[in-house]
Amino acid sequence: MQRRQRGVDVGLILLLSQVFQFGLENIPPVTLGTLALNVFLFLKPLKPLLKVCISVDQSYYQKDWQRLLLAPVHHADDWHLYFNMVSLLWKGIKLEHKLGSILFGYIIAVFSVLIGIVYMVLEFALAGLLNDPSYKMNCAVGFSGVLFALKVLNNHHHPGGTSNIMGIHVSRRYACWLELVAIHLCSPGTSFAGHLAGILVGLMYTLGPLKMLMKATAGGFFCFNDSVRQRDYYSGYSRHPSYPYNIPGNYDMYTGGLTEEEQFERALRNSLHDRGFSAGSHSNERRPYGFWFPSEQLSEEEVRRQRLNRFERW
């Protein structure tokens, strides 16, 4: 599996443009550092994608545990990187401002590893339940599993309101579930188990077990306080008195006026358009965003055929 060569990485250029328009000084350190790490490893990957993607076969059976660390921070192409990192900016700025940089960094680190473990458990379970060992071979990369977990966490800390997912209005509390289904239906190559693992890890944290375990492990080093922090406002910015990073109250100038859900919808439509639902050769297909499977394993038609066969067996 090799990263597709496209010449000019338009997605990367757009990402850097948004970052600099927003202002490096306005992005808190853990969010900025995580974004920078993903960009750096896109430009200078440590290993080929086949050597960093996570699967039951490679990570568990072959004992290649370093994939738990490498898979989330490697991406298939520039658009895969772009949409994941734009989503990270939305969620990271809000959550890091709410939780503080140290705790947010701790959460990112734990989520990144734990989501890979839950992903393998899900794939192993699917292989057994459906009597299909190919699930153990499914190999995935990308930060979207972590982003699903952060979405659950963000909705927990900022409850209320609705989201528009592909024209459907749904409570933010359930938006991640609709996104999970929408992505799976519109882009069959994405990993349902990878995204589901992110949601499950997010729920494990917000419902208590994981949060309490992380708190006990940290030994009181972090402040796990769910109370709403007080904010003062000045010139359209919100900030905590001890928090040195200004957070703009209006993101429209950086996102073209699109909400996160609208950007998600545009990403899906671009993915469908670019991946061959219009005329085009297989070599020009855009790989799906989020967790990603190598196209060398199964074509989209083969994936659909296998799913139909599974339903027929049930």
PDB file of C-alpha atoms in Angstrom:
ATOM      1  CA  MET A   1       0.000   0.000   0.000  1.00  0.00           C
ATOM      2  CA  GLN A   2       1.569   3.251  -1.119  1.00  0.00           C
ATOM      3  CA  ARG A   3       0.263   6.767  -0.616  1.00  0.00           C
ATOM      4  CA  ARG A   4      -1.287   8.003  -3.826  1.00  0.00           C
ATOM      5  CA  GLN A   5       0.842  10.586  -5.592  1.00  0.00           C
ATOM      6  CA  ARG A   6      -1.094  13.624  -6.815  1.00  0.00           C
ATOM      7  CA  GLY A   7       1.607  16.183  -7.487  1.00  0.00           C
ATOM      8  CA  VAL A   8       0.344  19.254  -5.651  1.00  0.00           C
ATOM      9  CA  ASP A   9      -1.249  18.420  -2.273  1.00  0.00           C
ATOM     10  CA  VAL A  10      -4.212  20.794  -2.487  1.00  0.00           C
ATOM     11  CA  GLY A  11      -5.709  19.504   0.750  1.00  0.00           C
ATOM     12  CA  LEU A  12      -2.505  20.248   2.621  1.00  0.00           C
ATOM     13  CA  ILE A  13      -2.335  23.754   1.156  1.00  0.00           C
ATOM     14  CA  LEU A  14      -5.921  24.468   2.202  1.00  0.00           C
ATOM     15  CA  LEU A  15      -5.237  23.137   5.690  1.00  0.00           C
ATOM     16  CA  LEU A  16      -2.177  25.323   6.164  1.00  0.00           C
ATOM     17  CA  SER A  17      -4.120  28.295   4.808  1.00  0.00           C
ATOM     18  CA  GLN A  18      -6.847  27.847   7.395  1.00  0.00           C
ATOM     19  CA  VAL A  19      -4.322  27.409  10.184  1.00  0.00           C
ATOM     20  CA  PHE A  20      -2.485  30.618   9.339  1.00  0.00           C
ATOM     21  CA  GLN A  21      -5.706  32.555   8.777  1.00  0.00           C
ATOM     22  CA  PHE A  22      -6.827  31.499  12.212  1.00  0.00           C
ATOM     23  CA  GLY A  23      -3.480  32.446  13.694  1.00  0.00           C
ATOM     24  CA  LEU A  24      -0.996  30.115  15.329  1.00  0.00           C
ATOM     25  CA  GLU A  25      -1.202  32.159  18.519  1.00  0.00           C
ATOM     26  CA  ASN A  26      -4.934  31.410  18.760  1.00  0.00           C
ATOM     27  CA  ILE A  27      -4.550  27.616  18.611  1.00  0.00           C
ATOM     28  CA  PRO A  28      -3.779  26.040  22.009  1.00  0.00           C
ATOM     29  CA  PRO A  29      -0.560  24.021  22.254  1.00  0.00           C
ATOM     30  CA  VAL A  30      -1.811  20.422  22.345  1.00  0.00           C
ATOM     31  CA  THR A  31      -4.209  20.965  19.451  1.00  0.00           C
ATOM     32  CA  LEU A  32      -1.490  22.716  17.447  1.00  0.00           C
ATOM     33  CA  GLY A  33       1.098  20.082  18.338  1.00  0.00           C
ATOM     34  CA  THR A  34      -1.212  17.213  17.378  1.00  0.00           C
ATOM     35  CA  LEU A  35      -1.996  18.895  14.070  1.00  0.00           C
ATOM     36  CA  ALA A  36       1.692  19.557  13.409  1.00  0.00           C
ATOM     37  CA  LEU A  37       2.580  15.927  14.157  1.00  0.00           C
ATOM     38  CA  ASN A  38      -0.009  14.644  11.685  1.00  0.00           C
ATOM     39  CA  VAL A  39       1.179  17.053   8.993  1.00  0.00           C
ATOM     40  CA  PHE A  40       4.825  16.176   9.587  1.00  0.00           C
ATOM     41  CA  LEU A  41       4.161  12.437   9.372  1.00  0.00           C
ATOM     42  CA  PHE A  42       2.144  12.978   6.204  1.00  0.00           C
ATOM     43  CA  LEU A  43       5.131  14.731   4.626  1.00  0.00           C
ATOM     44  CA  LYS A  44       7.733  12.429   6.201  1.00  0.00           C
ATOM     45  CA  PRO A  45       6.026   9.125   7.098  1.00  0.00           C
ATOM     46  CA  LEU A  46       8.027   6.888   9.403  1.00  0.00           C
ATOM     47  CA  LYS A  47       7.104   3.810   7.376  1.00  0.00           C
ATOM     48  CA  PRO A  48       4.955   2.862   4.367  1.00  0.00           C
ATOM     49  CA  LEU A  49       1.237   2.725   5.160  1.00  0.00           C
ATOM     50  CA  LEU A  50       1.238  -1.079   5.081  1.00  0.00           C
ATOM     51  CA  LYS A  51       3.741  -0.990   7.944  1.00  0.00           C
ATOM     52  CA  VAL A  52       1.751   1.400  10.146  1.00  0.00           C
ATOM     53  CA  CYS A  53      -1.918   0.481   9.571  1.00  0.00           C
ATOM     54  CA  ILE A  54      -3.596  -1.410  12.389  1.00  0.00           C
ATOM     55  CA  SER A  55      -5.263  -4.800  12.078  1.00  0.00           C
ATOM     56  CA  VAL A  56      -5.868  -7.885  14.197  1.00  0.00           C
ATOM     57  CA  ASP A  57      -3.505  -9.894  12.018  1.00  0.00           C
ATOM     58  CA  GLN A  58      -0.604  -7.452  12.012  1.00  0.00           C
ATOM     59  CA  SER A  59      -0.933  -5.887  15.463  1.00  0.00           C
ATOM     60  CA  TYR A  60      -2.162  -8.786  17.590  1.00  0.00           C
ATOM     61  CA  TYR A  61      -1.047 -11.982  15.883  1.00  0.00           C
ATOM     62  CA  GLN A  62       2.251 -10.520  14.654  1.00  0.00           C
ATOM     63  CA  LYS A  63       2.768  -8.605  17.927  1.00  0.00           C
ATOM     64  CA  ASP A  64       3.477  -5.365  16.085  1.00  0.00           C
ATOM     65  CA  TRP A  65       2.150  -3.150  18.884  1.00  0.00           C
ATOM     66  CA  GLN A  66       3.811   0.012  17.619  1.00  0.00           C
ATOM     67  CA  ARG A  67       0.976   0.245  15.096  1.00  0.00           C
ATOM     68  CA  LEU A  68      -1.277   1.347  17.957  1.00  0.00           C
ATOM     69  CA  LEU A  69       0.789   4.536  18.109  1.00  0.00           C
ATOM     70  CA  LEU A  70       1.502   4.985  14.401  1.00  0.00           C
ATOM     71  CA  ALA A  71      -1.852   4.270  12.729  1.00  0.00           C
ATOM     72  CA  PRO A  72      -3.803   7.277  14.114  1.00  0.00           C
ATOM     73  CA  VAL A  73      -1.217   9.832  12.965  1.00  0.00           C
ATOM     74  CA  HIS A  74      -0.710   8.594   9.408  1.00  0.00           C
ATOM     75  CA  HIS A  75      -3.069   9.441   6.558  1.00  0.00           C
ATOM     76  CA  ALA A  76      -3.757   8.048   3.108  1.00  0.00           C
ATOM     77  CA  ASP A  77      -3.714  11.314   1.168  1.00  0.00           C
ATOM     78  CA  ASP A  78      -3.901  15.087   1.499  1.00  0.00           C
ATOM     79  CA  TRP A  79      -7.719  15.241   1.600  1.00  0.00           C
ATOM     80  CA  HIS A  80      -7.842  12.533   4.237  1.00  0.00           C
ATOM     81  CA  LEU A  81      -5.466  14.675   6.288  1.00  0.00           C
ATOM     82  CA  TYR A  82      -7.329  17.920   5.536  1.00  0.00           C
ATOM     83  CA  PHE A  83     -10.789  16.866   6.702  1.00  0.00           C
ATOM     84  CA  ASN A  84      -9.463  15.126   9.810  1.00  0.00           C
ATOM     85  CA  MET A  85      -7.330  18.076  10.860  1.00  0.00           C
ATOM     86  CA  VAL A  86     -10.052  20.683  10.217  1.00  0.00           C
ATOM     87  CA  SER A  87     -12.305  18.612  12.453  1.00  0.00           C
ATOM     88  CA  LEU A  88      -9.521  18.450  15.049  1.00  0.00           C
ATOM     89  CA  LEU A  89      -9.298  22.256  15.048  1.00  0.00           C
ATOM     90  CA  TRP A  90     -13.023  22.572  15.761  1.00  0.00           C
ATOM     91  CA  LYS A  91     -13.053  20.049  18.567  1.00  0.00           C
ATOM     92  CA  GLY A  92      -9.555  20.614  19.932  1.00  0.00           C
ATOM     93  CA  ILE A  93      -9.871  24.352  20.485  1.00  0.00           C
ATOM     94  CA  LYS A  94     -13.168  23.968  22.337  1.00  0.00           C
ATOM     95  CA  LEU A  95     -12.092  21.004  24.445  1.00  0.00           C
ATOM     96  CA  GLU A  96      -8.588  22.212  25.246  1.00  0.00           C
ATOM     97  CA  HIS A  97     -10.014  25.543  26.369  1.00  0.00           C
ATOM     98  CA  LYS A  98     -12.554  23.687  28.505  1.00  0.00           C
ATOM     99  CA  LEU A  99     -10.285  21.031  30.010  1.00  0.00           C
ATOM    100  CA  GLY A 100      -6.845  22.616  29.932  1.00  0.00           C
ATOM    101  CA  SER A 101      -3.863  21.580  27.850  1.00  0.00           C
ATOM    102  CA  ILE A 102      -2.394  18.938  30.160  1.00  0.00           C
ATOM    103  CA  LEU A 103      -5.628  17.009  30.621  1.00  0.00           C
ATOM    104  CA  PHE A 104      -6.540  17.348  26.947  1.00  0.00           C
ATOM    105  CA  GLY A 105      -3.131  15.991  25.918  1.00  0.00           C
ATOM    106  CA  TYR A 106      -3.578  13.091  28.327  1.00  0.00           C
ATOM    107  CA  ILE A 107      -6.986  12.324  26.804  1.00  0.00           C
ATOM    108  CA  ILE A 108      -5.633  12.460  23.244  1.00  0.00           C
ATOM    109  CA  ALA A 109      -2.823  10.038  24.114  1.00  0.00           C
ATOM    110  CA  VAL A 110      -5.067   7.538  25.907  1.00  0.00           C
ATOM    111  CA  PHE A 111      -7.824   7.722  23.304  1.00  0.00           C
ATOM    112  CA  SER A 112      -5.374   7.169  20.435  1.00  0.00           C
ATOM    113  CA  VAL A 113      -4.115   3.886  21.892  1.00  0.00           C
ATOM    114  CA  LEU A 114      -7.376   2.636  23.395  1.00  0.00           C
ATOM    115  CA  ILE A 115      -9.365   3.181  20.192  1.00  0.00           C
ATOM    116  CA  GLY A 116      -6.909   0.944  18.337  1.00  0.00           C
ATOM    117  CA  ILE A 117      -7.420  -1.781  20.946  1.00  0.00           C
ATOM    118  CA  VAL A 118     -11.217  -1.494  20.832  1.00  0.00           C
ATOM    119  CA  TYR A 119     -11.044  -1.490  17.022  1.00  0.00           C
ATOM    120  CA  MET A 120      -9.202  -4.820  17.041  1.00  0.00           C
ATOM    121  CA  VAL A 121     -11.669  -6.280  19.555  1.00  0.00           C
ATOM    122  CA  LEU A 122     -14.574  -5.282  17.296  1.00  0.00           C
ATOM    123  CA  GLU A 123     -12.942  -6.707  14.183  1.00  0.00           C
ATOM    124  CA  PHE A 124     -12.118  -9.930  16.035  1.00  0.00           C
ATOM    125  CA  ALA A 125     -15.741 -10.169  17.225  1.00  0.00           C
ATOM    126  CA  LEU A 126     -17.097  -9.539  13.718  1.00  0.00           C
ATOM    127  CA  ALA A 127     -14.815 -12.213  12.298  1.00  0.00           C
ATOM    128  CA  GLY A 128     -16.204 -14.721  14.788  1.00  0.00           C
ATOM    129  CA  LEU A 129     -19.864 -13.701  14.609  1.00  0.00           C
ATOM    130  CA  LEU A 130     -19.980 -13.615  10.809  1.00  0.00           C
ATOM    131  CA  ASN A 131     -17.547 -16.491  10.344  1.00  0.00           C
ATOM    132  CA  ASP A 132     -15.460 -14.259   8.098  1.00  0.00           C
ATOM    133  CA  PRO A 133     -11.716 -14.173   8.897  1.00  0.00           C
ATOM    134  CA  SER A 134     -11.177 -11.305   6.438  1.00  0.00           C
ATOM    135  CA  TYR A 135     -12.160  -8.890   9.221  1.00  0.00           C
ATOM    136  CA  LYS A 136      -8.919  -9.786  10.976  1.00  0.00           C
ATOM    137  CA  MET A 137      -7.007  -8.608   7.918  1.00  0.00           C
ATOM    138  CA  ASN A 138      -8.708  -5.214   7.636  1.00  0.00           C
ATOM    139  CA  CYS A 139      -5.996  -2.604   8.060  1.00  0.00           C
ATOM    140  CA  ALA A 140      -6.784   1.020   8.921  1.00  0.00           C
ATOM    141  CA  VAL A 141      -5.053   4.369   9.358  1.00  0.00           C
ATOM    142  CA  GLY A 142      -6.240   7.851  10.256  1.00  0.00           C
ATOM    143  CA  PHE A 143      -7.216  10.112  13.126  1.00  0.00           C
ATOM    144  CA  SER A 144     -10.980   9.885  12.610  1.00  0.00           C
ATOM    145  CA  GLY A 145     -11.494   7.255  15.313  1.00  0.00           C
ATOM    146  CA  VAL A 146     -10.067   9.722  17.839  1.00  0.00           C
ATOM    147  CA  LEU A 147     -12.235  12.482  16.351  1.00  0.00           C
ATOM    148  CA  PHE A 148     -15.385  10.442  16.920  1.00  0.00           C
ATOM    149  CA  ALA A 149     -14.385  10.019  20.561  1.00  0.00           C
ATOM    150  CA  LEU A 150     -13.699  13.752  20.859  1.00  0.00           C
ATOM    151  CA  LYS A 151     -17.096  14.495  19.331  1.00  0.00           C
ATOM    152  CA  VAL A 152     -18.772  12.452  22.062  1.00  0.00           C
ATOM    153  CA  LEU A 153     -16.685  14.292  24.648  1.00  0.00           C
ATOM    154  CA  ASN A 154     -17.432  17.695  23.121  1.00  0.00           C
ATOM    155  CA  ASN A 155     -21.183  16.987  23.077  1.00  0.00           C
ATOM    156  CA  HIS A 156     -20.942  15.944  26.721  1.00  0.00           C
ATOM    157  CA  HIS A 157     -19.320  19.226  27.727  1.00  0.00           C
ATOM    158  CA  HIS A 158     -21.455  21.359  25.382  1.00  0.00           C
ATOM    159  CA  PRO A 159     -24.906  19.705  25.532  1.00  0.00           C
ATOM    160  CA  GLY A 160     -28.041  20.834  23.788  1.00  0.00           C
ATOM    161  CA  GLY A 161     -28.788  21.993  20.281  1.00  0.00           C
ATOM    162  CA  THR A 162     -29.125  20.071  17.052  1.00  0.00           C
ATOM    163  CA  SER A 163     -26.851  19.088  14.185  1.00  0.00           C
ATOM    164  CA  ASN A 164     -27.621  18.898  10.475  1.00  0.00           C
ATOM    165  CA  ILE A 165     -26.289  15.647   9.034  1.00  0.00           C
ATOM    166  CA  MET A 166     -26.938  15.271   5.306  1.00  0.00           C
ATOM    167  CA  GLY A 167     -30.097  17.376   5.641  1.00  0.00           C
ATOM    168  CA  ILE A 168     -31.359  15.522   8.719  1.00  0.00           C
ATOM    169  CA  HIS A 169     -31.705  17.499  11.943  1.00  0.00           C
ATOM    170  CA  VAL A 170     -30.791  15.443  14.976  1.00  0.00           C
ATOM    171  CA  SER A 171     -29.925  16.171  18.590  1.00  0.00           C
ATOM    172  CA  ARG A 172     -26.188  16.606  19.086  1.00  0.00           C
ATOM    173  CA  ARG A 173     -26.382  13.824  21.624  1.00  0.00           C
ATOM    174  CA  TYR A 174     -27.077  11.358  18.811  1.00  0.00           C
ATOM    175  CA  ALA A 175     -25.296  13.108  15.937  1.00  0.00           C
ATOM    176  CA  CYS A 176     -22.236  10.853  16.111  1.00  0.00           C
ATOM    177  CA  TRP A 177     -24.415   7.773  15.548  1.00  0.00           C
ATOM    178  CA  LEU A 178     -26.006   9.261  12.439  1.00  0.00           C
ATOM    179  CA  GLU A 179     -22.573  10.293  11.140  1.00  0.00           C
ATOM    180  CA  LEU A 180     -21.347   6.741  11.741  1.00  0.00           C
ATOM    181  CA  VAL A 181     -24.126   5.282   9.586  1.00  0.00           C
ATOM    182  CA  ALA A 182     -23.929   8.034   6.924  1.00  0.00           C
ATOM    183  CA  ILE A 183     -20.188   7.620   6.405  1.00  0.00           C
ATOM    184  CA  HIS A 184     -20.508   3.844   6.232  1.00  0.00           C
ATOM    185  CA  LEU A 185     -23.289   3.983   3.633  1.00  0.00           C
ATOM    186  CA  CYS A 186     -21.772   6.729   1.477  1.00  0.00           C
ATOM    187  CA  SER A 187     -18.162   5.528   1.620  1.00  0.00           C
ATOM    188  CA  PRO A 188     -18.085   1.726   1.957  1.00  0.00           C
ATOM    189  CA  GLY A 189     -14.287   1.710   2.107  1.00  0.00           C
ATOM    190  CA  THR A 190     -14.223   3.412   5.498  1.00  0.00           C
ATOM    191  CA  SER A 191     -13.947   1.368   8.652  1.00  0.00           C
ATOM    192  CA  PHE A 192     -17.241   1.051  10.497  1.00  0.00           C
ATOM    193  CA  ALA A 193     -15.413  -0.669  13.346  1.00  0.00           C
ATOM    194  CA  GLY A 194     -12.796   2.100  13.555  1.00  0.00           C
ATOM    195  CA  HIS A 195     -15.376   4.861  13.859  1.00  0.00           C
ATOM    196  CA  LEU A 196     -17.550   2.815  16.215  1.00  0.00           C
ATOM    197  CA  ALA A 197     -14.505   2.214  18.400  1.00  0.00           C
ATOM    198  CA  GLY A 198     -14.109   5.985  18.724  1.00  0.00           C
ATOM    199  CA  ILE A 199     -17.716   6.446  19.813  1.00  0.00           C
ATOM    200  CA  LEU A 200     -17.460   3.605  22.331  1.00  0.00           C
ATOM    201  CA  VAL A 201     -14.266   4.995  23.854  1.00  0.00           C
ATOM    202  CA  GLY A 202     -15.888   8.430  24.094  1.00  0.00           C
ATOM    203  CA  LEU A 203     -18.872   6.904  25.903  1.00  0.00           C
ATOM    204  CA  MET A 204     -16.581   4.912  28.177  1.00  0.00           C
ATOM    205  CA  TYR A 205     -15.024   8.215  29.237  1.00  0.00           C
ATOM    206  CA  THR A 206     -18.167  10.331  29.573  1.00  0.00           C
ATOM    207  CA  LEU A 207     -20.120   7.605  31.395  1.00  0.00           C
ATOM    208  CA  GLY A 208     -17.431   7.201  34.020  1.00  0.00           C
ATOM    209  CA  PRO A 209     -15.395   3.945  33.893  1.00  0.00           C
ATOM    210  CA  LEU A 210     -12.571   5.177  31.695  1.00  0.00           C
ATOM    211  CA  LYS A 211     -12.499   8.614  33.264  1.00  0.00           C
ATOM    212  CA  MET A 212     -12.218   7.177  36.770  1.00  0.00           C
ATOM    213  CA  LEU A 213      -9.490   4.762  35.660  1.00  0.00           C
ATOM    214  CA  MET A 214      -7.528   7.571  34.013  1.00  0.00           C
ATOM    215  CA  LYS A 215      -7.948   9.692  37.129  1.00  0.00           C
ATOM    216  CA  ALA A 216      -6.672   6.880  39.348  1.00  0.00           C
ATOM    217  CA  THR A 217      -3.749   6.204  37.012  1.00  0.00           C
ATOM    218  CA  ALA A 218      -2.798   9.874  36.922  1.00  0.00           C
ATOM    219  CA  GLY A 219      -2.597   9.923  40.714  1.00  0.00           C
ATOM    220  CA  GLY A 220      -4.244  13.318  41.064  1.00  0.00           C
ATOM    221  CA  PHE A 221      -1.827  14.990  38.655  1.00  0.00           C
ATOM    222  CA  PHE A 222      -4.694  16.166  36.427  1.00  0.00           C
ATOM    223  CA  CYS A 223      -7.822  18.084  37.354  1.00  0.00           C
ATOM    224  CA  PHE A 224     -10.903  16.116  36.220  1.00  0.00           C
ATOM    225  CA  ASN A 225     -13.434  18.849  36.857  1.00  0.00           C
ATOM    226  CA  ASP A 226     -16.673  18.875  34.860  1.00  0.00           C
ATOM    227  CA  SER A 227     -17.872  22.212  36.209  1.00  0.00           C
ATOM    228  CA  VAL A 228     -18.290  24.924  33.618  1.00  0.00           C
ATOM    229  CA  ARG A 229     -15.359  27.286  33.658  1.00  0.00           C
ATOM    230  CA  GLN A 230     -16.072  30.949  34.009  1.00  0.00           C
ATOM    231  CA  ARG A 231     -15.318  33.049  30.962  1.00  0.00           C
ATOM    232  CA  ASP A 232     -14.807  36.687  30.369  1.00  0.00           C
ATOM    233  CA  TYR A 233     -15.270  38.287  26.970  1.00  0.00           C
ATOM    234  CA  TYR A 234     -13.300  40.962  25.247  1.00  0.00           C
ATOM    235  CA  SER A 235     -13.408  42.120  21.640  1.00  0.00           C
ATOM    236  CA  GLY A 236     -15.311  39.035  20.484  1.00  0.00           C
ATOM    237  CA  TYR A 237     -12.936  36.584  22.152  1.00  0.00           C
ATOM    238  CA  SER A 238     -13.648  34.221  25.033  1.00  0.00           C
ATOM    239  CA  ARG A 239     -10.926  33.184  27.409  1.00  0.00           C
ATOM    240  CA  HIS A 240     -10.369  31.764  30.824  1.00  0.00           C
ATOM    241  CA  PRO A 241      -8.414  34.129  33.117  1.00  0.00           C
ATOM    242  CA  SER A 242      -5.566  31.597  33.388  1.00  0.00           C
ATOM    243  CA  TYR A 243      -5.786  30.522  29.760  1.00  0.00           C
ATOM    244  CA  PRO A 244      -3.437  32.479  27.483  1.00  0.00           C
ATOM    245  CA  TYR A 245      -5.054  31.575  24.137  1.00  0.00           C
ATOM    246  CA  ASN A 246      -7.742  33.743  22.581  1.00  0.00           C
ATOM    247  CA  ILE A 247     -10.642  31.804  21.088  1.00  0.00           C
ATOM    248  CA  PRO A 248     -12.613  33.626  18.385  1.00  0.00           C
ATOM    249  CA  GLY A 249     -16.348  33.486  18.946  1.00  0.00           C
ATOM    250  CA  ASN A 250     -17.024  33.396  15.192  1.00  0.00           C
ATOM    251  CA  TYR A 251     -15.380  30.677  13.094  1.00  0.00           C
ATOM    252  CA  ASP A 252     -17.080  31.620   9.817  1.00  0.00           C
ATOM    253  CA  MET A 253     -14.105  33.505   8.427  1.00  0.00           C
ATOM    254  CA  TYR A 254     -12.031  30.311   8.669  1.00  0.00           C
ATOM    255  CA  THR A 255     -14.623  27.782   7.500  1.00  0.00           C
ATOM    256  CA  GLY A 256     -16.520  29.651   4.790  1.00  0.00           C
ATOM    257  CA  GLY A 257     -19.520  29.901   7.108  1.00  0.00           C
ATOM    258  CA  LEU A 258     -19.918  26.101   7.225  1.00  0.00           C
ATOM    259  CA  THR A 259     -20.669  24.296  10.451  1.00  0.00           C
ATOM    260  CA  GLU A 260     -18.727  21.150  11.273  1.00  0.00           C
ATOM    261  CA  GLU A 261     -21.689  19.056  10.085  1.00  0.00           C
ATOM    262  CA  GLU A 262     -21.886  20.991   6.804  1.00  0.00           C
ATOM    263  CA  GLN A 263     -18.168  20.445   6.270  1.00  0.00           C
ATOM    264  CA  PHE A 264     -18.777  16.763   6.961  1.00  0.00           C
ATOM    265  CA  GLU A 265     -21.537  16.702   4.318  1.00  0.00           C
ATOM    266  CA  ARG A 266     -19.306  18.454   1.791  1.00  0.00           C
ATOM    267  CA  ALA A 267     -16.531  15.953   2.510  1.00  0.00           C
ATOM    268  CA  LEU A 268     -18.877  13.057   1.797  1.00  0.00           C
ATOM    269  CA  ARG A 269     -20.128  14.613  -1.428  1.00  0.00           C
ATOM    270  CA  ASN A 270     -16.569  15.324  -2.592  1.00  0.00           C
ATOM    271  CA  SER A 271     -15.590  11.787  -1.717  1.00  0.00           C
ATOM    272  CA  LEU A 272     -18.475  10.311  -3.700  1.00  0.00           C
ATOM    273  CA  HIS A 273     -17.774  12.561  -6.682  1.00  0.00           C
ATOM    274  CA  ASP A 274     -14.029  11.979  -6.737  1.00  0.00           C
ATOM    275  CA  ARG A 275     -14.077   8.245  -6.111  1.00  0.00           C
ATOM    276  CA  GLY A 276     -15.641   7.208  -9.377  1.00  0.00           C
ATOM    277  CA  PHE A 277     -19.417   7.675  -9.182  1.00  0.00           C
ATOM    278  CA  SER A 278     -18.692   9.916 -12.132  1.00  0.00           C
ATOM    279  CA  ALA A 279     -16.757   8.470 -15.032  1.00  0.00           C
ATOM    280  CA  GLY A 280     -13.124   7.834 -14.258  1.00  0.00           C
ATOM    281  CA  SER A 281     -10.530   5.140 -14.066  1.00  0.00           C
ATOM    282  CA  HIS A 282      -9.795   3.109 -10.962  1.00  0.00           C
ATOM    283  CA  SER A 283      -6.364   4.687 -10.690  1.00  0.00           C
ATOM    284  CA  ASN A 284      -7.910   8.124 -10.234  1.00  0.00           C
ATOM    285  CA  GLU A 285     -10.293   7.177  -7.428  1.00  0.00           C
ATOM    286  CA  ARG A 286     -10.018   9.218  -4.266  1.00  0.00           C
ATOM    287  CA  ARG A 287      -9.625   7.099  -1.229  1.00  0.00           C
ATOM    288  CA  PRO A 288     -12.223   7.633   1.487  1.00  0.00           C
ATOM    289  CA  TYR A 289     -11.658   9.883   4.469  1.00  0.00           C
ATOM    290  CA  GLY A 290     -11.329   8.628   8.010  1.00  0.00           C
ATOM    291  CA  PHE A 291     -10.167   5.127   8.797  1.00  0.00           C
ATOM    292  CA  TRP A 292      -9.019   3.657   5.493  1.00  0.00           C
ATOM    293  CA  PHE A 293      -8.702   0.236   3.924  1.00  0.00           C
ATOM    294  CA  PRO A 294      -6.188  -0.508   1.158  1.00  0.00           C
ATOM    295  CA  SER A 295      -7.901  -0.703  -2.213  1.00  0.00           C
ATOM    296  CA  GLU A 296      -5.663  -3.613  -3.150  1.00  0.00           C
ATOM    297  CA  GLN A 297      -7.660  -5.899  -0.841  1.00  0.00           C
ATOM    298  CA  LEU A 298     -11.281  -5.469  -1.997  1.00  0.00           C
ATOM    299  CA  SER A 299     -13.029  -3.320  -4.586  1.00  0.00           C
ATOM    300  CA  GLU A 300     -16.133  -1.393  -3.628  1.00  0.00           C
ATOM    301  CA  GLU A 301     -18.318  -3.821  -5.578  1.00  0.00           C
ATOM    302  CA  GLU A 302     -16.737  -6.754  -3.752  1.00  0.00           C
ATOM    303  CA  VAL A 303     -17.368  -5.039  -0.406  1.00  0.00           C
ATOM    304  CA  ARG A 304     -21.024  -4.494  -1.301  1.00  0.00           C
ATOM    305  CA  ARG A 305     -21.378  -8.066  -2.559  1.00  0.00           C
ATOM    306  CA  GLN A 306     -19.952  -9.473   0.678  1.00  0.00           C
ATOM    307  CA  ARG A 307     -22.355  -7.374   2.747  1.00  0.00           C
ATOM    308  CA  LEU A 308     -25.347  -8.540   0.695  1.00  0.00           C
ATOM    309  CA  ASN A 309     -24.207 -12.141   1.099  1.00  0.00           C
ATOM    310  CA  ARG A 310     -23.965 -11.683   4.874  1.00  0.00           C
ATOM    311  CA  PHE A 311     -27.498 -10.345   5.045  1.00  0.00           C
ATOM    312  CA  GLU A 312     -28.696 -13.269   2.907  1.00  0.00           C
ATOM    313  CA  ARG A 313     -27.053 -15.754   5.260  1.00  0.00           C
ATOM    314  CA  TRP A 314     -28.870 -14.164   8.202  1.00  0.00           C
TER     315      TRP A 314
END
